[in-house]
Amino acid sequence: MELNIFVPEYVDTTTLDKCFLDKDANFIPIQSEAFLPEEKLKTLDKFIVLEKDHFKVFFYCSKPYECNYQSRNAIMYETKYGYYRTKFEYKFPIENGLRLVKQPPMHYFVRSGNSDTLLLNNATEANTIVEYFDSDDDMDLIRFVEAVKSKPHCVQKYFIVNRGNEYRAVETDNVKNTYVFSSRLKYRIVSTLASGEATIETFVEEDKNLENKLAKPERLSGFKLRDSEGNVVSDGEIFALQILGNQDGYESDKELQFPQNLTKKMRMFYGKDWVDIIAFRDSYPNNFLFGHLDSGVTFTCETIDDIVYLKHKDKYLYNDPKSEFKHINFGNCVPTKEQRIQIHYNDDGNIMLTAWGGRVYAACNWVKGSCGSITFDDIEEQLRWGSPMSLRIVRI
């Protein structure tokens, strides 16, 4: 659905900064004296009317929001895709009588044609202004710098160049200082550059440290499963696996005072707000491991030909390399080499898991308040900014 923008005869749209959403908007010339917004609201829920020094948003109501042109694309985005006036008012506070995003927009320079930013409903590019260039021959960084500096209402330290699926952050005072990244990383990179929370050097340094975040594929000879205190866990010995509570924004582990009448096993499951307990969904084909605050299962290990396998009851934990979901599954058969789960020790004696010979640690992403999806997720943002799942072995 196109967003209707009504343009009075006294507004020159060529003087406005270009916006991504202009390509999906319907600019309609009007005679200001004859235009009645109240009549338009009978057939249109939302529309925009341009003025010389601001613009008005009619959003399910005859009383318009008066808005600053600095945030035109962001406000157009919320007008087009949003549904709630309260959210609109929260996102765009009033400053000097006009609504705006307090953070200045990022300036994009985009190669026309097939660039990634030309996709509709592209949330990362909401708070932006844009200029287009036709070919790589027209990619003149010096000219781009001049354009940015001529617009003090946009971010001045950096700008973004988008060609196809490639993004490039460029420092305005030193165009040789650039950083190339993919669309998977753009939200975090663009937003933190715009806010000043990060610099190009931040991401260059992260690139250097990526290798240290990957698992070492070498297998320890004579491997034995041990708890966090270094004690060997024997085959068949029952234990629980706990996800440490200081991951993904949870509070760090702390000492709890248990009621005296709790058994050792009951204590293990007491106080679930500070430690998350691995659970098992036994519903074919969804027989996989996941994190849950309100339930837990027990495990054992079994050593076969010097390989330690984790088990739940009579089922083996395994990785299906052909699955797109990359879960940790449960099965009746001893896993093949390609299906094995490899166990690694971290510095505190707890364990982390990878596919056999793999370099990506399993991570638990809390998709709901009390449910965590456990996967060997190798997407760029998880490797760069995610936390691997650290598990504590607790004897029952």
Short mmCIF file of C-alpha atoms in Angstrom, two decimals:
data_model
loop_
_atom_site.label_atom_id
_atom_site.label_comp_id
_atom_site.label_asym_id
_atom_site.label_seq_id
_atom_site.Cartn_x
_atom_site.Cartn_y
_atom_site.Cartn_z
CA MET A 1 0.00 0.00 0.00
CA GLU A 2 1.42 3.35 -1.07
CA LEU A 3 1.67 6.18 1.42
CA ASN A 4 -0.16 9.26 0.16
CA ILE A 5 1.76 12.54 0.50
CA PHE A 6 -0.13 15.70 -0.40
CA VAL A 7 2.03 18.55 -1.75
CA PRO A 8 0.65 22.11 -1.67
CA GLU A 9 1.55 24.45 -4.51
CA TYR A 10 4.01 26.42 -2.34
CA VAL A 11 6.23 23.39 -1.43
CA ASP A 12 9.19 22.56 -3.70
CA THR A 13 9.94 18.85 -3.18
CA THR A 14 13.27 19.12 -5.02
CA THR A 15 14.69 20.98 -2.02
CA LEU A 16 13.91 18.12 0.38
CA ASP A 17 16.40 15.44 1.38
CA LYS A 18 15.59 12.22 -0.44
CA CYS A 19 14.18 9.33 1.56
CA PHE A 20 14.08 5.60 0.90
CA LEU A 21 10.31 5.54 1.31
CA ASP A 22 9.83 8.16 -1.40
CA LYS A 23 10.00 5.32 -3.94
CA ASP A 24 6.94 3.75 -2.32
CA ALA A 25 4.98 6.96 -1.78
CA ASN A 26 2.38 8.68 -3.89
CA PHE A 27 3.11 12.44 -4.13
CA ILE A 28 -0.13 14.23 -4.96
CA PRO A 29 -0.18 17.96 -5.87
CA ILE A 30 -2.98 19.91 -4.17
CA GLN A 31 -4.33 23.44 -4.01
CA SER A 32 -3.99 24.32 -0.33
CA GLU A 33 -7.15 26.44 -0.14
CA ALA A 34 -9.34 23.64 -1.51
CA PHE A 35 -7.75 20.76 0.45
CA LEU A 36 -9.77 19.53 3.44
CA PRO A 37 -7.90 16.95 5.62
CA GLU A 38 -11.09 16.05 7.47
CA GLU A 39 -12.67 14.93 4.19
CA LYS A 40 -9.61 12.84 3.28
CA LEU A 41 -9.80 11.05 6.63
CA LYS A 42 -13.17 9.63 5.57
CA THR A 43 -11.39 7.50 2.94
CA LEU A 44 -7.77 7.37 4.19
CA ASP A 45 -6.62 6.26 7.66
CA LYS A 46 -3.18 7.84 7.34
CA PHE A 47 -1.56 10.41 5.08
CA ILE A 48 1.00 13.23 5.09
CA VAL A 49 0.73 16.89 4.11
CA LEU A 50 3.95 18.76 3.36
CA GLU A 51 4.56 22.33 4.51
CA LYS A 52 7.48 24.67 3.89
CA ASP A 53 9.34 24.19 7.19
CA HIS A 54 7.65 21.03 8.55
CA PHE A 55 5.17 18.36 7.54
CA LYS A 56 1.97 17.05 9.06
CA VAL A 57 1.04 13.43 9.72
CA PHE A 58 -2.63 12.51 9.92
CA PHE A 59 -2.69 9.22 11.81
CA TYR A 60 -6.22 7.89 12.40
CA CYS A 61 -7.22 11.31 13.69
CA SER A 62 -8.09 14.76 12.40
CA LYS A 63 -5.58 16.39 14.76
CA PRO A 64 -2.23 16.10 12.93
CA TYR A 65 1.28 15.57 14.25
CA GLU A 66 3.60 18.37 13.18
CA CYS A 67 6.99 16.88 12.34
CA ASN A 68 10.58 17.91 11.63
CA TYR A 69 11.91 17.21 8.12
CA GLN A 70 15.12 15.89 9.70
CA SER A 71 13.27 12.67 10.57
CA ARG A 72 11.04 12.44 7.51
CA ASN A 73 11.99 8.90 6.48
CA ALA A 74 11.70 7.51 10.02
CA ILE A 75 8.31 9.16 10.49
CA MET A 76 7.11 8.02 7.06
CA TYR A 77 8.19 4.49 7.98
CA GLU A 78 6.15 4.48 11.19
CA THR A 79 3.20 6.11 9.44
CA LYS A 80 3.19 3.49 6.70
CA TYR A 81 3.81 0.38 8.81
CA GLY A 82 2.67 1.42 12.29
CA TYR A 83 -0.79 1.08 13.82
CA TYR A 84 -0.71 2.80 17.21
CA ARG A 85 -0.76 6.51 17.95
CA THR A 86 0.74 5.92 21.39
CA LYS A 87 3.75 4.20 19.84
CA PHE A 88 4.11 7.03 17.32
CA GLU A 89 4.11 9.60 20.12
CA TYR A 90 6.65 7.57 22.11
CA LYS A 91 9.05 7.15 19.19
CA PHE A 92 8.89 10.79 18.11
CA PRO A 93 9.04 13.21 21.06
CA ILE A 94 8.43 16.92 20.59
CA GLU A 95 11.39 19.27 20.32
CA ASN A 96 10.93 22.95 19.47
CA GLY A 97 7.30 22.24 18.67
CA LEU A 98 7.96 19.45 16.15
CA ARG A 99 8.16 15.67 16.46
CA LEU A 100 11.41 13.97 15.47
CA VAL A 101 13.93 11.25 16.23
CA LYS A 102 16.47 12.92 18.48
CA GLN A 103 19.33 10.96 16.92
CA PRO A 104 20.33 12.47 13.54
CA PRO A 105 19.73 10.33 10.45
CA MET A 106 22.56 8.38 8.81
CA HIS A 107 23.39 9.46 5.26
CA TYR A 108 23.32 6.61 2.71
CA PHE A 109 24.68 6.61 -0.83
CA VAL A 110 23.10 3.80 -2.80
CA ARG A 111 23.85 2.36 -6.23
CA SER A 112 20.60 2.34 -8.18
CA GLY A 113 19.25 -0.96 -9.40
CA ASN A 114 19.67 -4.01 -7.21
CA SER A 115 21.01 -2.65 -3.92
CA ASP A 116 19.87 -4.34 -0.73
CA THR A 117 18.53 -1.15 0.82
CA LEU A 118 15.96 -0.84 -1.96
CA LEU A 119 13.94 -3.67 -0.39
CA LEU A 120 10.68 -2.56 1.17
CA ASN A 121 10.11 -2.51 4.93
CA ASN A 122 13.85 -2.32 5.62
CA ALA A 123 13.83 -1.29 9.28
CA THR A 124 17.57 -0.56 9.59
CA GLU A 125 17.23 2.24 7.05
CA ALA A 126 14.34 3.95 8.85
CA ASN A 127 16.31 6.90 10.27
CA THR A 128 18.18 7.89 7.12
CA ILE A 129 18.49 10.22 4.18
CA VAL A 130 19.70 8.93 0.84
CA GLU A 131 21.31 9.85 -2.45
CA TYR A 132 21.57 7.48 -5.40
CA PHE A 133 24.38 6.92 -7.90
CA ASP A 134 24.07 5.00 -11.17
CA SER A 135 27.26 2.95 -11.40
CA ASP A 136 30.53 2.18 -9.61
CA ASP A 137 32.19 4.83 -11.77
CA ASP A 138 30.00 7.39 -10.00
CA MET A 139 31.08 6.28 -6.52
CA ASP A 140 33.01 9.43 -5.62
CA LEU A 141 33.77 9.35 -1.88
CA ILE A 142 35.04 12.94 -1.85
CA ARG A 143 31.76 14.13 -3.36
CA PHE A 144 29.89 12.03 -0.80
CA VAL A 145 31.83 13.71 2.03
CA GLU A 146 30.90 17.14 0.69
CA ALA A 147 27.24 16.13 0.54
CA VAL A 148 27.29 14.92 4.17
CA LYS A 149 29.01 18.05 5.46
CA SER A 150 26.48 20.23 3.66
CA LYS A 151 23.74 18.64 5.79
CA PRO A 152 24.59 19.30 9.46
CA HIS A 153 21.31 17.70 10.56
CA CYS A 154 22.60 14.20 9.63
CA VAL A 155 25.36 12.09 11.25
CA GLN A 156 28.63 13.83 10.46
CA LYS A 157 31.31 11.32 11.43
CA TYR A 158 30.32 8.46 9.08
CA PHE A 159 28.22 7.66 6.04
CA ILE A 160 27.18 4.38 4.41
CA VAL A 161 27.67 3.23 0.81
CA ASN A 162 25.51 0.34 -0.39
CA ARG A 163 26.22 -1.54 -3.62
CA GLY A 164 24.24 -4.74 -4.13
CA ASN A 165 24.62 -6.74 -0.91
CA GLU A 166 27.82 -4.95 0.13
CA TYR A 167 27.77 -2.21 2.76
CA ARG A 168 30.68 0.13 3.45
CA ALA A 169 30.98 2.51 6.39
CA VAL A 170 33.23 5.49 5.56
CA GLU A 171 34.71 8.06 7.92
CA THR A 172 34.03 11.54 6.58
CA ASP A 173 37.36 13.01 7.75
CA ASN A 174 39.39 10.10 6.36
CA VAL A 175 37.78 8.27 3.43
CA LYS A 176 40.56 5.67 3.52
CA ASN A 177 39.18 4.51 6.86
CA THR A 178 36.37 2.22 5.76
CA TYR A 179 34.73 -0.98 6.93
CA VAL A 180 32.92 -3.43 4.63
CA PHE A 181 30.14 -5.60 6.09
CA SER A 182 27.13 -7.68 5.04
CA SER A 183 23.43 -7.04 5.46
CA ARG A 184 23.33 -9.56 8.36
CA LEU A 185 25.47 -7.20 10.44
CA LYS A 186 24.14 -3.87 9.30
CA TYR A 187 21.62 -3.11 12.04
CA ARG A 188 24.16 -3.36 14.88
CA ILE A 189 26.94 -1.65 12.93
CA VAL A 190 24.91 1.21 11.49
CA SER A 191 22.99 1.92 14.70
CA THR A 192 26.09 1.99 16.93
CA LEU A 193 28.08 4.11 14.47
CA ALA A 194 25.16 6.57 14.31
CA SER A 195 24.80 6.75 18.09
CA GLY A 196 28.55 7.06 18.71
CA GLU A 197 28.66 3.82 20.71
CA ALA A 198 31.16 2.32 18.24
CA THR A 199 33.75 3.36 15.67
CA ILE A 200 35.08 1.64 12.57
CA GLU A 201 38.04 0.56 14.69
CA THR A 202 35.61 -1.25 17.02
CA PHE A 203 34.57 -3.63 14.25
CA VAL A 204 38.07 -4.03 12.85
CA GLU A 205 39.18 -5.17 16.31
CA GLU A 206 36.21 -7.55 16.52
CA ASP A 207 37.31 -9.14 13.24
CA LYS A 208 40.71 -9.84 14.76
CA ASN A 209 39.13 -11.49 17.81
CA LEU A 210 36.69 -13.72 15.94
CA GLU A 211 39.22 -16.56 15.75
CA ASN A 212 39.48 -16.60 19.54
CA LYS A 213 35.71 -17.07 19.86
CA LEU A 214 35.73 -20.27 17.82
CA ALA A 215 36.26 -23.73 19.25
CA LYS A 216 39.50 -25.62 18.71
CA PRO A 217 38.56 -28.72 16.71
CA GLU A 218 41.34 -30.90 18.15
CA ARG A 219 40.10 -33.72 20.39
CA LEU A 220 41.71 -34.34 23.77
CA SER A 221 43.24 -37.80 24.06
CA GLY A 222 41.88 -39.91 26.91
CA PHE A 223 38.93 -37.56 27.32
CA LYS A 224 36.87 -37.96 30.50
CA LEU A 225 33.69 -36.14 31.39
CA ARG A 226 34.27 -34.07 34.53
CA ASP A 227 32.13 -31.73 36.59
CA SER A 228 33.10 -28.11 37.27
CA GLU A 229 35.20 -29.21 40.28
CA GLY A 230 37.26 -31.57 38.12
CA ASN A 231 35.73 -34.82 39.37
CA VAL A 232 35.26 -37.58 36.80
CA VAL A 233 31.64 -38.40 35.91
CA SER A 234 31.38 -42.16 35.50
CA ASP A 235 29.33 -43.88 32.81
CA GLY A 236 25.74 -44.25 33.97
CA GLU A 237 26.05 -41.66 36.73
CA ILE A 238 23.00 -39.37 36.72
CA PHE A 239 23.49 -35.62 36.47
CA ALA A 240 21.71 -32.48 35.34
CA LEU A 241 22.95 -29.87 32.87
CA GLN A 242 22.36 -26.28 33.87
CA ILE A 243 22.71 -23.23 31.69
CA LEU A 244 24.53 -20.64 33.75
CA GLY A 245 22.23 -17.86 34.82
CA ASN A 246 24.47 -14.95 33.81
CA GLN A 247 24.01 -15.55 30.08
CA ASP A 248 21.87 -13.46 27.75
CA GLY A 249 21.09 -10.79 30.30
CA TYR A 250 20.18 -13.06 33.21
CA GLU A 251 21.53 -12.22 36.63
CA SER A 252 24.72 -13.91 37.70
CA ASP A 253 24.71 -17.06 39.79
CA LYS A 254 24.34 -16.48 43.52
CA GLU A 255 24.03 -18.46 46.70
CA LEU A 256 20.47 -19.43 47.59
CA GLN A 257 19.04 -20.22 51.01
CA PHE A 258 17.00 -23.40 50.56
CA PRO A 259 14.15 -24.50 52.85
CA GLN A 260 15.53 -27.21 55.12
CA ASN A 261 12.96 -29.84 54.08
CA LEU A 262 14.09 -29.91 50.42
CA THR A 263 15.85 -33.02 49.17
CA LYS A 264 19.08 -32.70 47.20
CA LYS A 265 17.21 -33.24 43.93
CA MET A 266 14.49 -30.74 44.89
CA ARG A 267 17.16 -28.17 45.69
CA MET A 268 18.59 -28.67 42.22
CA PHE A 269 15.35 -27.41 40.70
CA TYR A 270 14.71 -24.72 43.31
CA GLY A 271 15.11 -21.02 42.46
CA LYS A 272 14.79 -21.33 38.68
CA ASP A 273 14.97 -17.59 38.30
CA TRP A 274 18.74 -17.74 38.72
CA VAL A 275 19.64 -20.82 36.71
CA ASP A 276 18.08 -22.20 33.56
CA ILE A 277 17.62 -25.94 33.25
CA ILE A 278 18.03 -27.93 30.08
CA ALA A 279 14.78 -29.59 29.01
CA PHE A 280 13.87 -32.19 26.41
CA ARG A 281 10.96 -32.06 23.98
CA ASP A 282 9.94 -35.63 23.14
CA SER A 283 7.48 -35.03 20.32
CA TYR A 284 8.55 -36.36 16.93
CA PRO A 285 9.94 -34.78 14.83
CA ASN A 286 10.74 -32.13 17.45
CA ASN A 287 12.81 -34.37 19.73
CA PHE A 288 15.48 -31.81 20.50
CA LEU A 289 17.18 -30.09 23.40
CA PHE A 290 16.05 -26.65 24.55
CA GLY A 291 16.33 -24.36 27.54
CA HIS A 292 13.41 -23.93 29.90
CA LEU A 293 12.99 -22.22 33.24
CA ASP A 294 10.23 -24.46 34.52
CA SER A 295 11.34 -28.02 33.75
CA GLY A 296 14.46 -30.13 33.63
CA VAL A 297 15.66 -33.60 32.72
CA THR A 298 18.59 -35.73 33.82
CA PHE A 299 21.47 -37.10 31.78
CA THR A 300 24.15 -39.76 31.83
CA CYS A 301 27.20 -40.41 29.71
CA GLU A 302 28.43 -43.55 27.96
CA THR A 303 31.95 -44.20 26.69
CA ILE A 304 32.29 -46.29 23.52
CA ASP A 305 35.70 -46.78 21.86
CA ASP A 306 37.12 -43.87 23.88
CA ILE A 307 34.30 -41.55 22.72
CA VAL A 308 32.08 -39.99 25.40
CA TYR A 309 28.40 -39.70 24.42
CA LEU A 310 25.81 -37.72 26.37
CA LYS A 311 22.48 -39.49 26.92
CA HIS A 312 19.00 -38.87 28.27
CA LYS A 313 17.66 -42.20 29.50
CA ASP A 314 18.31 -44.56 26.57
CA LYS A 315 18.60 -41.83 23.92
CA TYR A 316 21.85 -40.33 22.60
CA LEU A 317 22.38 -36.64 21.99
CA TYR A 318 23.40 -36.04 18.39
CA ASN A 319 23.76 -33.37 15.74
CA ASP A 320 22.08 -33.74 12.33
CA PRO A 321 24.46 -32.05 9.87
CA LYS A 322 21.77 -32.13 7.15
CA SER A 323 19.21 -30.24 9.19
CA GLU A 324 18.74 -26.54 8.52
CA PHE A 325 17.77 -25.93 12.16
CA LYS A 326 21.05 -27.21 13.67
CA HIS A 327 19.43 -28.42 16.90
CA ILE A 328 20.83 -30.96 19.33
CA ASN A 329 18.60 -33.98 18.81
CA PHE A 330 17.92 -37.23 20.68
CA GLY A 331 18.01 -40.66 19.01
CA ASN A 332 18.04 -44.37 19.80
CA CYS A 333 21.22 -45.22 17.86
CA VAL A 334 24.85 -44.47 18.66
CA PRO A 335 25.65 -41.34 16.59
CA THR A 336 27.86 -41.66 13.55
CA LYS A 337 31.05 -39.60 13.41
CA GLU A 338 29.25 -36.86 11.50
CA GLN A 339 26.48 -36.80 14.13
CA ARG A 340 28.59 -36.76 17.27
CA ILE A 341 28.55 -33.94 19.81
CA GLN A 342 32.01 -32.81 20.92
CA ILE A 343 32.50 -31.64 24.50
CA HIS A 344 34.90 -28.80 25.35
CA TYR A 345 36.00 -27.47 28.73
CA ASN A 346 36.17 -23.75 29.39
CA ASP A 347 38.36 -22.03 31.96
CA ASP A 348 35.93 -22.42 34.86
CA GLY A 349 35.57 -26.16 34.37
CA ASN A 350 32.11 -26.00 32.83
CA ILE A 351 31.49 -27.46 29.39
CA MET A 352 30.52 -26.17 25.96
CA LEU A 353 29.33 -28.19 22.98
CA THR A 354 30.10 -28.25 19.26
CA ALA A 355 29.38 -30.57 16.39
CA TRP A 356 32.17 -33.17 16.07
CA GLY A 357 35.24 -31.31 14.82
CA GLY A 358 33.15 -28.14 14.54
CA ARG A 359 34.23 -24.67 15.53
CA VAL A 360 30.86 -23.11 16.42
CA TYR A 361 29.75 -23.52 20.03
CA ALA A 362 26.11 -24.27 20.76
CA ALA A 363 24.21 -21.18 21.90
CA CYS A 364 20.92 -20.75 23.72
CA ASN A 365 18.82 -17.90 22.34
CA TRP A 366 15.84 -17.05 24.50
CA VAL A 367 13.11 -16.74 21.91
CA LYS A 368 10.42 -16.42 24.58
CA GLY A 369 10.47 -15.45 28.22
CA SER A 370 11.18 -18.96 29.48
CA CYS A 371 12.11 -20.96 26.38
CA GLY A 372 15.57 -21.03 24.80
CA SER A 373 16.40 -22.35 21.33
CA ILE A 374 19.68 -24.31 21.45
CA THR A 375 21.50 -24.47 18.11
CA PHE A 376 24.93 -24.57 16.48
CA ASP A 377 24.18 -21.22 14.88
CA ASP A 378 26.96 -20.01 12.59
CA ILE A 379 25.30 -16.81 11.37
CA GLU A 380 27.61 -13.81 11.47
CA GLU A 381 25.91 -11.88 14.26
CA GLN A 382 25.84 -14.89 16.58
CA LEU A 383 29.56 -15.57 16.05
CA ARG A 384 30.44 -11.94 16.58
CA TRP A 385 28.12 -10.83 19.37
CA GLY A 386 26.44 -13.93 20.75
CA SER A 387 27.42 -15.84 23.87
CA PRO A 388 28.18 -19.58 23.68
CA MET A 389 26.14 -21.77 25.99
CA SER A 390 28.13 -22.73 29.06
CA LEU A 391 26.79 -25.81 30.91
CA ARG A 392 27.37 -26.90 34.47
CA ILE A 393 27.26 -30.57 35.38
CA VAL A 394 25.42 -31.15 38.66
CA ARG A 395 25.24 -34.61 40.16
CA ILE A 396 21.82 -35.72 41.33
#
